[in-house]
Coordinates of C-alpha atoms and ligand atoms in Angstrom, one line a residue:
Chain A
X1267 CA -15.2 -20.2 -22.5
X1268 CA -14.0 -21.7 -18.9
X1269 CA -16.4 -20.2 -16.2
X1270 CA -13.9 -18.0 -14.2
X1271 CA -13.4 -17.9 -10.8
X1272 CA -12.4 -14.1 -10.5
X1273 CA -13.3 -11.1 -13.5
X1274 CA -10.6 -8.2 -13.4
X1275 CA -12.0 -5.5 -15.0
X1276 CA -9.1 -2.7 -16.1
X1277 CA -10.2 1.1 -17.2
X1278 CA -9.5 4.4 -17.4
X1279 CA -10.2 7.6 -19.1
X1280 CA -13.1 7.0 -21.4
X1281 CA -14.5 4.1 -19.7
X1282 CA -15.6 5.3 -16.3
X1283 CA -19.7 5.1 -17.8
X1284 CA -19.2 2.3 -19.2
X1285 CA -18.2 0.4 -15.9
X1286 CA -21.1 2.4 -14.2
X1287 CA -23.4 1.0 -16.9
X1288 CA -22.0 -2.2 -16.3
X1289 CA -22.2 -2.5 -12.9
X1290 CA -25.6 -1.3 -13.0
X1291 CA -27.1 -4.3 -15.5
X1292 CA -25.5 -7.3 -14.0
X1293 CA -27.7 -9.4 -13.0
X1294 CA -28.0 -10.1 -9.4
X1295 CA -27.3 -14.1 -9.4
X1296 CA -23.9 -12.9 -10.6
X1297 CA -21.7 -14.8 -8.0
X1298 CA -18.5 -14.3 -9.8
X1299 CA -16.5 -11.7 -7.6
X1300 CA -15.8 -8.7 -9.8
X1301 CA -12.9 -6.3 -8.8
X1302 CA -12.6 -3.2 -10.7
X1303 CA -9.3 -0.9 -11.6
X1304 CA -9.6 2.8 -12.0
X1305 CA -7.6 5.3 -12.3
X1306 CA -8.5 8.3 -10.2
X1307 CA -7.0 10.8 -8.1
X1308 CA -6.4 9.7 -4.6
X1309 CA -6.8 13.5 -3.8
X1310 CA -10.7 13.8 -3.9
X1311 CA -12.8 11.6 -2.0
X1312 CA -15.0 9.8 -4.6
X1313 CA -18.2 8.3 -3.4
X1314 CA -18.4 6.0 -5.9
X1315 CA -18.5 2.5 -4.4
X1316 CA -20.9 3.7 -1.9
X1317 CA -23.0 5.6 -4.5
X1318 CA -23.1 1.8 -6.5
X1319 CA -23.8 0.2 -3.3
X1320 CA -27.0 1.8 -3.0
X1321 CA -28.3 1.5 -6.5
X1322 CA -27.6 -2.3 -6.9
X1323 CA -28.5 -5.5 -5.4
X1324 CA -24.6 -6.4 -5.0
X1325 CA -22.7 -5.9 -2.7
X1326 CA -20.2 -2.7 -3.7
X1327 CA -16.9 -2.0 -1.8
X1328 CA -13.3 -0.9 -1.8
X1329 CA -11.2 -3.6 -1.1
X1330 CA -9.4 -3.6 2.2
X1331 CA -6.0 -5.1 2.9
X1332 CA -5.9 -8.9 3.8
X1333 CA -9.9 -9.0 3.2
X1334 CA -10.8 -12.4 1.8
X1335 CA -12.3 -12.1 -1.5
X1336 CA -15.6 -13.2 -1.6
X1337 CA -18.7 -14.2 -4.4
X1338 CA -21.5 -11.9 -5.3
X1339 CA -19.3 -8.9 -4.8
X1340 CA -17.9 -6.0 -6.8
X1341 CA -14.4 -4.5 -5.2
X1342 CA -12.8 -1.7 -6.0
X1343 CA -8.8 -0.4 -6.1
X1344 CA -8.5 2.1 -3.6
X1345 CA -7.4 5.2 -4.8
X1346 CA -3.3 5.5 -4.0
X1347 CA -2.5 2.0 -3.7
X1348 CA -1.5 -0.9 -5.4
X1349 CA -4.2 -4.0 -5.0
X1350 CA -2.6 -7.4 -5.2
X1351 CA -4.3 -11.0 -5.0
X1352 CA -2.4 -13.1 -2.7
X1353 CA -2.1 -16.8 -3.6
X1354 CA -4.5 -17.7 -0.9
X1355 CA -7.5 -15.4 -2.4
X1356 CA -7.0 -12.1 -0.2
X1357 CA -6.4 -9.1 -1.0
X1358 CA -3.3 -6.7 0.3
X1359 CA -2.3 -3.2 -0.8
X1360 CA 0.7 -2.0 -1.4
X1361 CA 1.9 1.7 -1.5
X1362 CA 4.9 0.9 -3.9
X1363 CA 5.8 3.5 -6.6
X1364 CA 3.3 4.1 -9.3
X1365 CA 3.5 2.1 -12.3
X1366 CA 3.1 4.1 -15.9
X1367 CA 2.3 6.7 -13.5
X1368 CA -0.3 4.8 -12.6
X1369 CA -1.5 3.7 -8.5
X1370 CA -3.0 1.5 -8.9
X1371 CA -1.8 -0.4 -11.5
X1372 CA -4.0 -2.6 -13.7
X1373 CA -0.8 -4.5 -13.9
X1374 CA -0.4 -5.4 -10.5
X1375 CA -3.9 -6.3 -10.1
X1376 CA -3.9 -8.2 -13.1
X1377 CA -0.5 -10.2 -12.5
X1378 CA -1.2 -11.0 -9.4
X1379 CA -4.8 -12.1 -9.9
X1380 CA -3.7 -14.5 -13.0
X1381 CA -0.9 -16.1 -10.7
X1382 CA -3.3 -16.6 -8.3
X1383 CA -5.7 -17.8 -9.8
X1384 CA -3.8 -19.5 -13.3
X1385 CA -6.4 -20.5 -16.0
X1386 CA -9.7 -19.4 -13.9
X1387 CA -9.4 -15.9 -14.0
X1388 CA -10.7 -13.3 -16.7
X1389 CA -9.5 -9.7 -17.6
X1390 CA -11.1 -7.5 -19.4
X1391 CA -9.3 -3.7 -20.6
X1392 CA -11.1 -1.0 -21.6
X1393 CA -10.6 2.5 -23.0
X1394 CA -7.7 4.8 -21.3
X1395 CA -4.9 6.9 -22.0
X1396 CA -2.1 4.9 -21.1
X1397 CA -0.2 1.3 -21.3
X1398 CA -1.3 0.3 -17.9
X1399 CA -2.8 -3.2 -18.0
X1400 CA -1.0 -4.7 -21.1
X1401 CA 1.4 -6.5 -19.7
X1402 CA -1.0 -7.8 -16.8
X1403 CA -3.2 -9.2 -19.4
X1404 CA -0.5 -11.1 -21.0
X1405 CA -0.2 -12.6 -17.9
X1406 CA -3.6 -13.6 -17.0
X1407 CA -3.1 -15.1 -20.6
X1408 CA 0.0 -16.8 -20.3
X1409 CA -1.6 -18.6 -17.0
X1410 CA -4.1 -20.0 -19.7
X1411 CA -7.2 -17.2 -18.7
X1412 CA -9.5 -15.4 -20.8
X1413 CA -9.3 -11.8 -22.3
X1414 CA -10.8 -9.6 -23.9
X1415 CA -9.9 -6.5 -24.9
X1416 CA -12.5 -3.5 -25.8
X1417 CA -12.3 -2.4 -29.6
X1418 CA -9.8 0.3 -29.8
X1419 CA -11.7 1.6 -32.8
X1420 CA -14.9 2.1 -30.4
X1421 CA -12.6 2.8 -27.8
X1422 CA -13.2 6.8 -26.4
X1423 CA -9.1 6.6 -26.1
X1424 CA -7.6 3.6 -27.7
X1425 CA -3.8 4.0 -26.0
X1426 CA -4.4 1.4 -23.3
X1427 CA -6.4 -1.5 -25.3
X1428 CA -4.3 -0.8 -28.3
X1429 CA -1.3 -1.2 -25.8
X1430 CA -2.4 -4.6 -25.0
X1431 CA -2.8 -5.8 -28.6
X1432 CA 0.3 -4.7 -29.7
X1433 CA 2.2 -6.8 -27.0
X1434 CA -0.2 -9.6 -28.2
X1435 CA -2.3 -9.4 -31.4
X1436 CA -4.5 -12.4 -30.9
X1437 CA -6.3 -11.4 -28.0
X1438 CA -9.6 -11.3 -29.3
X1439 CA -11.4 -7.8 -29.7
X1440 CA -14.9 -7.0 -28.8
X1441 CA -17.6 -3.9 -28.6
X1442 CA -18.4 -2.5 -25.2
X1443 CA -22.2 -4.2 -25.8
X1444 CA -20.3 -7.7 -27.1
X1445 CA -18.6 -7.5 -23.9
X1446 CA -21.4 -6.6 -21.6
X1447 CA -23.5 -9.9 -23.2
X1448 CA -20.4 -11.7 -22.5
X1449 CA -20.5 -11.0 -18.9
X1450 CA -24.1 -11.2 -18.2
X1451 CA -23.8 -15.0 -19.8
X1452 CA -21.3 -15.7 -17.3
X1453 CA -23.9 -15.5 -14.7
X1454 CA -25.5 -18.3 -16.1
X1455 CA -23.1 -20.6 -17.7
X1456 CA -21.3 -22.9 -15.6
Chain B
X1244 CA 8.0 -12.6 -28.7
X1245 CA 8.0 -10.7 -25.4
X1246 CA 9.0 -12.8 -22.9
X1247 CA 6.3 -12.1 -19.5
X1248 CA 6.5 -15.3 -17.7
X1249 CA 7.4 -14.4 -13.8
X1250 CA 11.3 -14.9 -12.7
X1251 CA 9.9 -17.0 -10.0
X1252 CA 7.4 -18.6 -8.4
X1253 CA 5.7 -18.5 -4.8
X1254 CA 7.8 -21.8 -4.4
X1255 CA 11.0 -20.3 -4.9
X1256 CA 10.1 -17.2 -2.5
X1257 CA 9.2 -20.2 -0.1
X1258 CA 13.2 -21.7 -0.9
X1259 CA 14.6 -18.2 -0.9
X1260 CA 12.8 -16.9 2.7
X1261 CA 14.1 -20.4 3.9
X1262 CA 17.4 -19.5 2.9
X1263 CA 17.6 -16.1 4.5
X1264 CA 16.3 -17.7 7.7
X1265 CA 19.0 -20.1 7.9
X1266 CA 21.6 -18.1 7.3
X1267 CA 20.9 -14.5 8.3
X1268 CA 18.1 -15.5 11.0
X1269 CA 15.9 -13.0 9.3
X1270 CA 12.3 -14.3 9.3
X1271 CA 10.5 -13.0 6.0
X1272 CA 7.6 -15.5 6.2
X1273 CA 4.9 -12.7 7.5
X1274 CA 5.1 -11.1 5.1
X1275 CA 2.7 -10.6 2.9
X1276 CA 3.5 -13.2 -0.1
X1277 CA 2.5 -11.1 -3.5
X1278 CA 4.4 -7.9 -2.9
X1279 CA 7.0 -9.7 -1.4
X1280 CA 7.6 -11.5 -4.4
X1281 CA 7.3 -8.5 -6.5
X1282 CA 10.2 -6.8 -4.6
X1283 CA 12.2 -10.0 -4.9
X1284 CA 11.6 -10.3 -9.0
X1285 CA 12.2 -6.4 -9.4
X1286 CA 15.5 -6.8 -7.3
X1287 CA 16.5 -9.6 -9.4
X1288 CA 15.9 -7.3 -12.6
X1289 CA 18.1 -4.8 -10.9
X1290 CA 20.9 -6.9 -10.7
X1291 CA 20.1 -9.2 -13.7
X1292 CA 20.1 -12.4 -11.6
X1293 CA 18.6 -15.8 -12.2
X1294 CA 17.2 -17.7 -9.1
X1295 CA 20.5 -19.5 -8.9
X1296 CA 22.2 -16.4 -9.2
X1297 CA 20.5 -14.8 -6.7
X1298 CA 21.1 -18.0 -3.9
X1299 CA 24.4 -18.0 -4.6
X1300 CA 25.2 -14.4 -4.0
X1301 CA 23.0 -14.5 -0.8
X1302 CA 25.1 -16.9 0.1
X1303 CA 28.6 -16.1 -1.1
X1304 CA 28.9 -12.6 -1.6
X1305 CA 30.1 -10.5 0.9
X1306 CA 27.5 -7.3 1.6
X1307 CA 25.0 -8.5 -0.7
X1308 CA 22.4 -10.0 2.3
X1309 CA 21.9 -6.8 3.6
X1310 CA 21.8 -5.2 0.1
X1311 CA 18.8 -7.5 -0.8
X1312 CA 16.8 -6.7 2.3
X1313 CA 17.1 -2.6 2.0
X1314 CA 16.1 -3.2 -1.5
X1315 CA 13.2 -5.9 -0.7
X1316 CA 11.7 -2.8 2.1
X1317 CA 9.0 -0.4 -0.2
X1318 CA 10.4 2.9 1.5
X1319 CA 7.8 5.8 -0.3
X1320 CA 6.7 8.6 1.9
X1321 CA 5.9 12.2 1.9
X1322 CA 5.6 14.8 4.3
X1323 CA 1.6 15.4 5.9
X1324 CA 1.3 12.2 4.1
X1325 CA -3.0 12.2 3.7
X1326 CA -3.6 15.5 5.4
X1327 CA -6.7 14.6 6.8
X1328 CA -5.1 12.7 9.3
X1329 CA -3.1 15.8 10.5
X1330 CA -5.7 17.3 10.8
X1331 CA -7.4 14.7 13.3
X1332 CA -3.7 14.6 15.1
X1333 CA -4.3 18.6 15.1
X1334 CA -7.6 18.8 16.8
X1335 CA -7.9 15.2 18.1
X1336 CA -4.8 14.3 19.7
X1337 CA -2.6 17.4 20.2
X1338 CA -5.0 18.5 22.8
X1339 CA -5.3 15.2 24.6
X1340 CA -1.2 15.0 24.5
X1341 CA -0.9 18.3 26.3
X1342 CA -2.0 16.8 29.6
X1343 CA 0.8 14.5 29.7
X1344 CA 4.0 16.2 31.4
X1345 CA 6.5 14.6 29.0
X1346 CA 5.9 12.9 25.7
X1347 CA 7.6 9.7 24.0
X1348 CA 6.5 9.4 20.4
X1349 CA 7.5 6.4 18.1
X1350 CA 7.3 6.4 14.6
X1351 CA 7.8 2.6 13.2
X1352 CA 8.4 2.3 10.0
X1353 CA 9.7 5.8 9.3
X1354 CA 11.7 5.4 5.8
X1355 CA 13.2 8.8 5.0
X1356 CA 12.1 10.4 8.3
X1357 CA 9.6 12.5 6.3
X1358 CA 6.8 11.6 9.0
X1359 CA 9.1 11.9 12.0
X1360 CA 9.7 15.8 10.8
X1361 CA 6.5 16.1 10.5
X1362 CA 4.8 15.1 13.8
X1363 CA 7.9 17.6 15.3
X1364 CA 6.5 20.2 13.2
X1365 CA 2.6 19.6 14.9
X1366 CA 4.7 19.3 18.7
X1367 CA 6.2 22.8 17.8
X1368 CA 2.6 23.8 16.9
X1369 CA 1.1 22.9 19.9
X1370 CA 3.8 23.9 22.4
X1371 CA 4.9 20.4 23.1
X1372 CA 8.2 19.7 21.5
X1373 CA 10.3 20.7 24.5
X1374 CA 8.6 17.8 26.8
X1375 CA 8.9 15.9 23.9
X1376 CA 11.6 12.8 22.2
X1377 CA 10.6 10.9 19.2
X1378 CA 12.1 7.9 18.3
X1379 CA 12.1 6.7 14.5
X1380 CA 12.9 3.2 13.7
X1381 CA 12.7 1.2 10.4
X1382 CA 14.5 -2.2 9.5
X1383 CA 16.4 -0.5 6.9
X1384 CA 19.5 1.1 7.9
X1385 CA 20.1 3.4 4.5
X1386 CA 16.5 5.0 4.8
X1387 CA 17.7 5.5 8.2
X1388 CA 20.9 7.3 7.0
X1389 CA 18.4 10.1 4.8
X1390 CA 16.1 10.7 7.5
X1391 CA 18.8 11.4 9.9
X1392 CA 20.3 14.1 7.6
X1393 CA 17.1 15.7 7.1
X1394 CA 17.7 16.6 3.5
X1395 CA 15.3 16.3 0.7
X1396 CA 14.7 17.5 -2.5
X1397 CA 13.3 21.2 -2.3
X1398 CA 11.0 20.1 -5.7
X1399 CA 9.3 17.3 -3.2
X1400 CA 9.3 19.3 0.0
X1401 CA 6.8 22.4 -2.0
X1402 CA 4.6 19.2 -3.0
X1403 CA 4.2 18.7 0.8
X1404 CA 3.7 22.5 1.4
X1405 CA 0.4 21.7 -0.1
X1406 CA -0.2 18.5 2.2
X1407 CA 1.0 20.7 5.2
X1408 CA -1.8 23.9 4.2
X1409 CA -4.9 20.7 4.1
X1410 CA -3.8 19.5 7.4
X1411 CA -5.1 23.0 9.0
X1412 CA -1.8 23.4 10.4
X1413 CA -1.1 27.5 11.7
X1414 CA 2.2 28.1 9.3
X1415 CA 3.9 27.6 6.0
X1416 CA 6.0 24.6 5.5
X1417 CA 8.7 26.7 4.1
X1418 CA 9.4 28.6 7.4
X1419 CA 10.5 25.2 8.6
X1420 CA 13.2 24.8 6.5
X1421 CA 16.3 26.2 4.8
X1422 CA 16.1 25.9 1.2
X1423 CA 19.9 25.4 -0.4
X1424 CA 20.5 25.2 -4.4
X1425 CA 18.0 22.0 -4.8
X1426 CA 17.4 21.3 -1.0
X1427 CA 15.5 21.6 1.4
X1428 CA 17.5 21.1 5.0
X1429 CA 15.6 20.5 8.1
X1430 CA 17.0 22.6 10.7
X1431 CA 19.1 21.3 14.3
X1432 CA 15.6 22.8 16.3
X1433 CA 13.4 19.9 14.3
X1434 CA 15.9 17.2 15.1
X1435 CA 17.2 17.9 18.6
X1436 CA 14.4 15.9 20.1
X1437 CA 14.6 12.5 17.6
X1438 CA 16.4 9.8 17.1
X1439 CA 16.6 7.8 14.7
X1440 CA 17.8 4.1 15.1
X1441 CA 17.1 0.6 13.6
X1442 CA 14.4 -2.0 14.6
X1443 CA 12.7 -4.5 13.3
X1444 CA 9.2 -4.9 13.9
X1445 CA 9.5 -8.8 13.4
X1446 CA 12.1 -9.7 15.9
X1447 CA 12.9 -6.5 18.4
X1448 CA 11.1 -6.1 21.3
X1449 CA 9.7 -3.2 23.5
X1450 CA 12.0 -0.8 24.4
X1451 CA 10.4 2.5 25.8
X1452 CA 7.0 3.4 27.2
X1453 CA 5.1 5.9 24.7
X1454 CA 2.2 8.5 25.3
X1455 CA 2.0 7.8 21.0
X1456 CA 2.9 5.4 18.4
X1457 CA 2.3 6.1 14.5
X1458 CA 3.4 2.8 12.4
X1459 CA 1.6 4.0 8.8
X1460 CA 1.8 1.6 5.8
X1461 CA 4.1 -0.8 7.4
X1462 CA 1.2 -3.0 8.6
X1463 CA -0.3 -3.9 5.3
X1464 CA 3.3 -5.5 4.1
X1465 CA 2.2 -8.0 6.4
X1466 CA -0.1 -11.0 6.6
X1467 CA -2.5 -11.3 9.5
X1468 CA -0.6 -13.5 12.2
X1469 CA 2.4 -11.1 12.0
X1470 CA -0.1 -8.2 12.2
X1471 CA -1.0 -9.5 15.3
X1472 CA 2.1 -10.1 16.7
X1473 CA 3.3 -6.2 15.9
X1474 CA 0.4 -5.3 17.1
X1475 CA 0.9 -6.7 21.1
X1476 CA 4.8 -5.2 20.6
X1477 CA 2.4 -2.1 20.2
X1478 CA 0.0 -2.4 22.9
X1479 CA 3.1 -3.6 25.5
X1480 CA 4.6 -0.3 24.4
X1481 CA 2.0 2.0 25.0
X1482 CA 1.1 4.1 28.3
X1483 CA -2.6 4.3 28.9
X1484 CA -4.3 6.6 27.4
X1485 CA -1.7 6.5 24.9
X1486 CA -2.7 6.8 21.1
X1487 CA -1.9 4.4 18.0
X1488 CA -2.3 5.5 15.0
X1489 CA -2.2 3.5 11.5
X1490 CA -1.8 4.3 7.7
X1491 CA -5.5 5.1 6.2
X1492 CA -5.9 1.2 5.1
X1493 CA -4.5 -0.4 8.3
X1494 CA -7.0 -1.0 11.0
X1495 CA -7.0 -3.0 14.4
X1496 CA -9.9 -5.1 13.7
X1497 CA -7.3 -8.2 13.2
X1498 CA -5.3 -7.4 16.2
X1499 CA -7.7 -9.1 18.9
X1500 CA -7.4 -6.2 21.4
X1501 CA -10.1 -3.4 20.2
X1502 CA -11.9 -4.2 23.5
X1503 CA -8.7 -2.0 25.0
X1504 CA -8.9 0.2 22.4
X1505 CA -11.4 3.5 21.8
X1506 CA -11.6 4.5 18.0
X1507 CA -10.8 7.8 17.7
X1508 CA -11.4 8.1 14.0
X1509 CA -12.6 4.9 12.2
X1510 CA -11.6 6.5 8.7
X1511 CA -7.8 7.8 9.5
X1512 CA -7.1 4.6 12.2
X1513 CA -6.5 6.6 14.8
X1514 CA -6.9 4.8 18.5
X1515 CA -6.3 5.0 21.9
X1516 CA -5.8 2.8 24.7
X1517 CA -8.5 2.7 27.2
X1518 CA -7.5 -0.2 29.1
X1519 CA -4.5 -2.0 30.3
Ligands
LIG349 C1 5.9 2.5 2.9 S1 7.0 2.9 4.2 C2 6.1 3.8 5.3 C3 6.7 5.2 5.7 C4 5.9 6.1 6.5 N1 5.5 5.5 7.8 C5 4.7 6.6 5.8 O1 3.5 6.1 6.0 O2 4.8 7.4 4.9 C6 7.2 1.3 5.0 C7 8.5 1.2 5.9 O3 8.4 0.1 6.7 C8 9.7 -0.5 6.9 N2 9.6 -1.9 7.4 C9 9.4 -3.0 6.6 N3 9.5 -4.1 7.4 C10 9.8 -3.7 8.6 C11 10.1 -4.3 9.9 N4 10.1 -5.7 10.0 N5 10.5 -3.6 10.9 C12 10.5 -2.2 10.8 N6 10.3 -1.5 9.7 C13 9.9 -2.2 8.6 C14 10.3 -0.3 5.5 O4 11.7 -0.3 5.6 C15 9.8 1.0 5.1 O5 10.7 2.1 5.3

């Protein structure tokens, strides 16, 4: 597997702790920049980036509108937006309708990330309750990138990664703790 | 198999912004590339159009320019959009407004007018409406047709009751409108001090002095240099000790001019200018 330049990680219900465990056992050296999609309410103030922030050596944020996207940090989707990549490797937000009910998107992210980005970027969907991220993930594979897709059979909810290997059966299929070894040996492959 | 592969390309936005600048003199390149090209592929879906079949009805067909750009604008808005920020404008900048004899608010970037009604609502609150004229101005003409009739859909109007309650305002958001079958009409009192009218942010200059100027979520459509630029159309346009404020992911800290500018609230983007 191509070291990526960018790793789009796409959850939703029954994969918040899993992201949190995640987050918490990559290793520091990891100069990869991360950027996480959640779904969560915009209407409560979650503490969650800055909770991260303070428990591990990388740097944690939300991503900010036209903020260039850096290594050796983890960014989040703000709450009530959508979070493009722009072909030059910043961010923007967008307040555009929600997608499968869903803002943000793991589409948009996801579309936008593999355009920008073409064979060097990675996605990676996990459990939820929706069809949010299929189609972006077809896209980050049709520009030649990796993905992987968490087994729905482990899966807390299997809706969203079954939704993605429906659209495209071969995408391969891994457990959560494949895809956590997967992502630690990014840190040191090159 | 499902066929994904994008309509176009950032090359062909490039050909098709160079197209509507030669013809129509409408300068799209500031904006911000990836949701510009989104609006541009969903709008070809809508019409099920190719690339050629879109530059050929920009070019040939009569109307269809100006349909592209109101459909190319993302136009969603509520009323008491993040409440928190009311809130701020409640016990923040209300106050401060009150020692100015008479008040010119602009609202850029308005869509539907549901933010214009709004900040009439917080000037009746405070006793400031009757010094008070707000102007509203978007690019997009048809938005601007909604917001001047002040009629939206009752369902969405309760949804900003709760919005209205969380901004601490003194009321109900019902007694400030008439509810009819599926409606909900704003009534002559709220609009006798606005006006609504087009402008575009890109190419129109100043064209009033204001005491306040709210442009919220129009900023982050747009990349940093035309930031800039909107922003100095801004700070030409505004009195001293006059108040910006932004959407709740727009700040100044591109604009170049936050020496002028005190931070009221670093979270909601509000600001106010210090210096001139
Ligand atoms: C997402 S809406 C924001 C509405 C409202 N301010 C709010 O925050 O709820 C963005 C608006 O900006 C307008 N807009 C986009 N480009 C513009 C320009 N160049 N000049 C003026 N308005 C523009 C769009 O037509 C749209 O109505």
């Amino acid at each position: 597997m191509k070291k990526p330049e960018i790793l789009c990680i796409g959850g939703s219900a029954g994969s918040y702790h899993l992201i949190l465990d995640l987050l918490a056992t990559i290793p520091t050296q990891f100069q990869i920049p991360l950027v996480v999609i959640i779904h969560r309410n915009e209407r409560y103030d979650s503490k969650i980036e800055e909770n991260l922030d303070k428990r591990i050596a990388l740097r944690v944020k939300v991503a900010e509108d036209k903020e260039a996207i850096q290594a050796g940090t983890i960014y989040f989707a703000p709450a009530g937006y959508h979070l493009l990549i722009e072909p030059d490797f910043t961010f923007s937000l967008d307040i555009s309708a929600p997608l499968n009910f869903c803002r943000p998107a793991i589409d948009v992210t996801f579309e936008t990330a593999a355009e920008a980005y073409q064979d060097l970027c990675c996605g990676i969907l996990l459990s939820g309750a929706n069809q949010d991220g299929a189609k972006g993930l077809m896209r980050i594979h049709e520009f030649g990138g990796n993905c992987l897709v968490q087994d729905p059979v482990e899966a807390e909810i299997s809706t969203m990664p079954q939704a993605a290997l429906t659209l495209w059966p071969a995408h391969p299929i891994y457990t959560y703790n494949e895809l956590k070894k997967i992502i630690i040996q990014m840190t040191y492959s090159n | 198999m499902v066929k994904l592969v994008p309509l176009i390309t950032y090359e062909d936005l490039s050909e098709i912004i160079l197209l509507v600048k030669n013809v129509y003199d409408m300068d799209l390149s500031g904006y911000s590339k990836a949701s510009l090209k989104r609006r541009v592929i969903r709008f070809m879906e809508l019409e099920k159009l190719d690339l050629l079949g879109l530059k050929t009805a920009l070019i040939n067909t009569k109307g269809f320019y100006s349909h592209f750009i109101m459909e190319l604008t993302v136009n969603v808005t509520e009323m008491f959009r993040d409440p928190q920020y009311y809130q701020l404008l409640n016990t923040e900048v209300m106050p401060y407004l009150a020692s100015f004899p008479r008040l010119r608010l602009w609202s850029a970037g308005c869509s539907t007018g549901e933010e214009v009604y709004s900040l009439s609502i917080i000037l009746q609150e405070h006793g400031l409406y009757q010094r008070s004229f707000i102007y509203g101005t978007d690019i997009n003409a048809r938005v601007l047709d909604t917001a001047k009739k002040g009629i939206y859909s009752l369902a969405k109007v309760k949804e900003y009751s709760d919005n209205y309650l969380k901004s601490g305002c003194k009321n109900s958001l019902s007694d400030y409108y008439t509810a009819m079958y599926e409606a909900a009409c704003m009534p002559n009192e709220l609009k006798e001090k606005i006006l609504f009218s087009t402008h575009n942010l890109v190419s129109d200059g100043v064209f009033n002095e204001f005491q306040f100027i709210s442009c919220r979520n129009v900023l982050i459509y747009f990349e940093i240099d035309l930031q800039k630029k909107v922003f100095e159309l801004f700070d030409k346009s505004l009195a001293l000790f006059g108040f910006l404020c932004l959407g709740s992911k727009e700040s100044m800290i591109h604009s170049g001019l936050l020496h002028k500018y005190k931070v009221i609230d670093k979270k909601y983007n509000i600001y106010q200018k210090i210096a001139l």
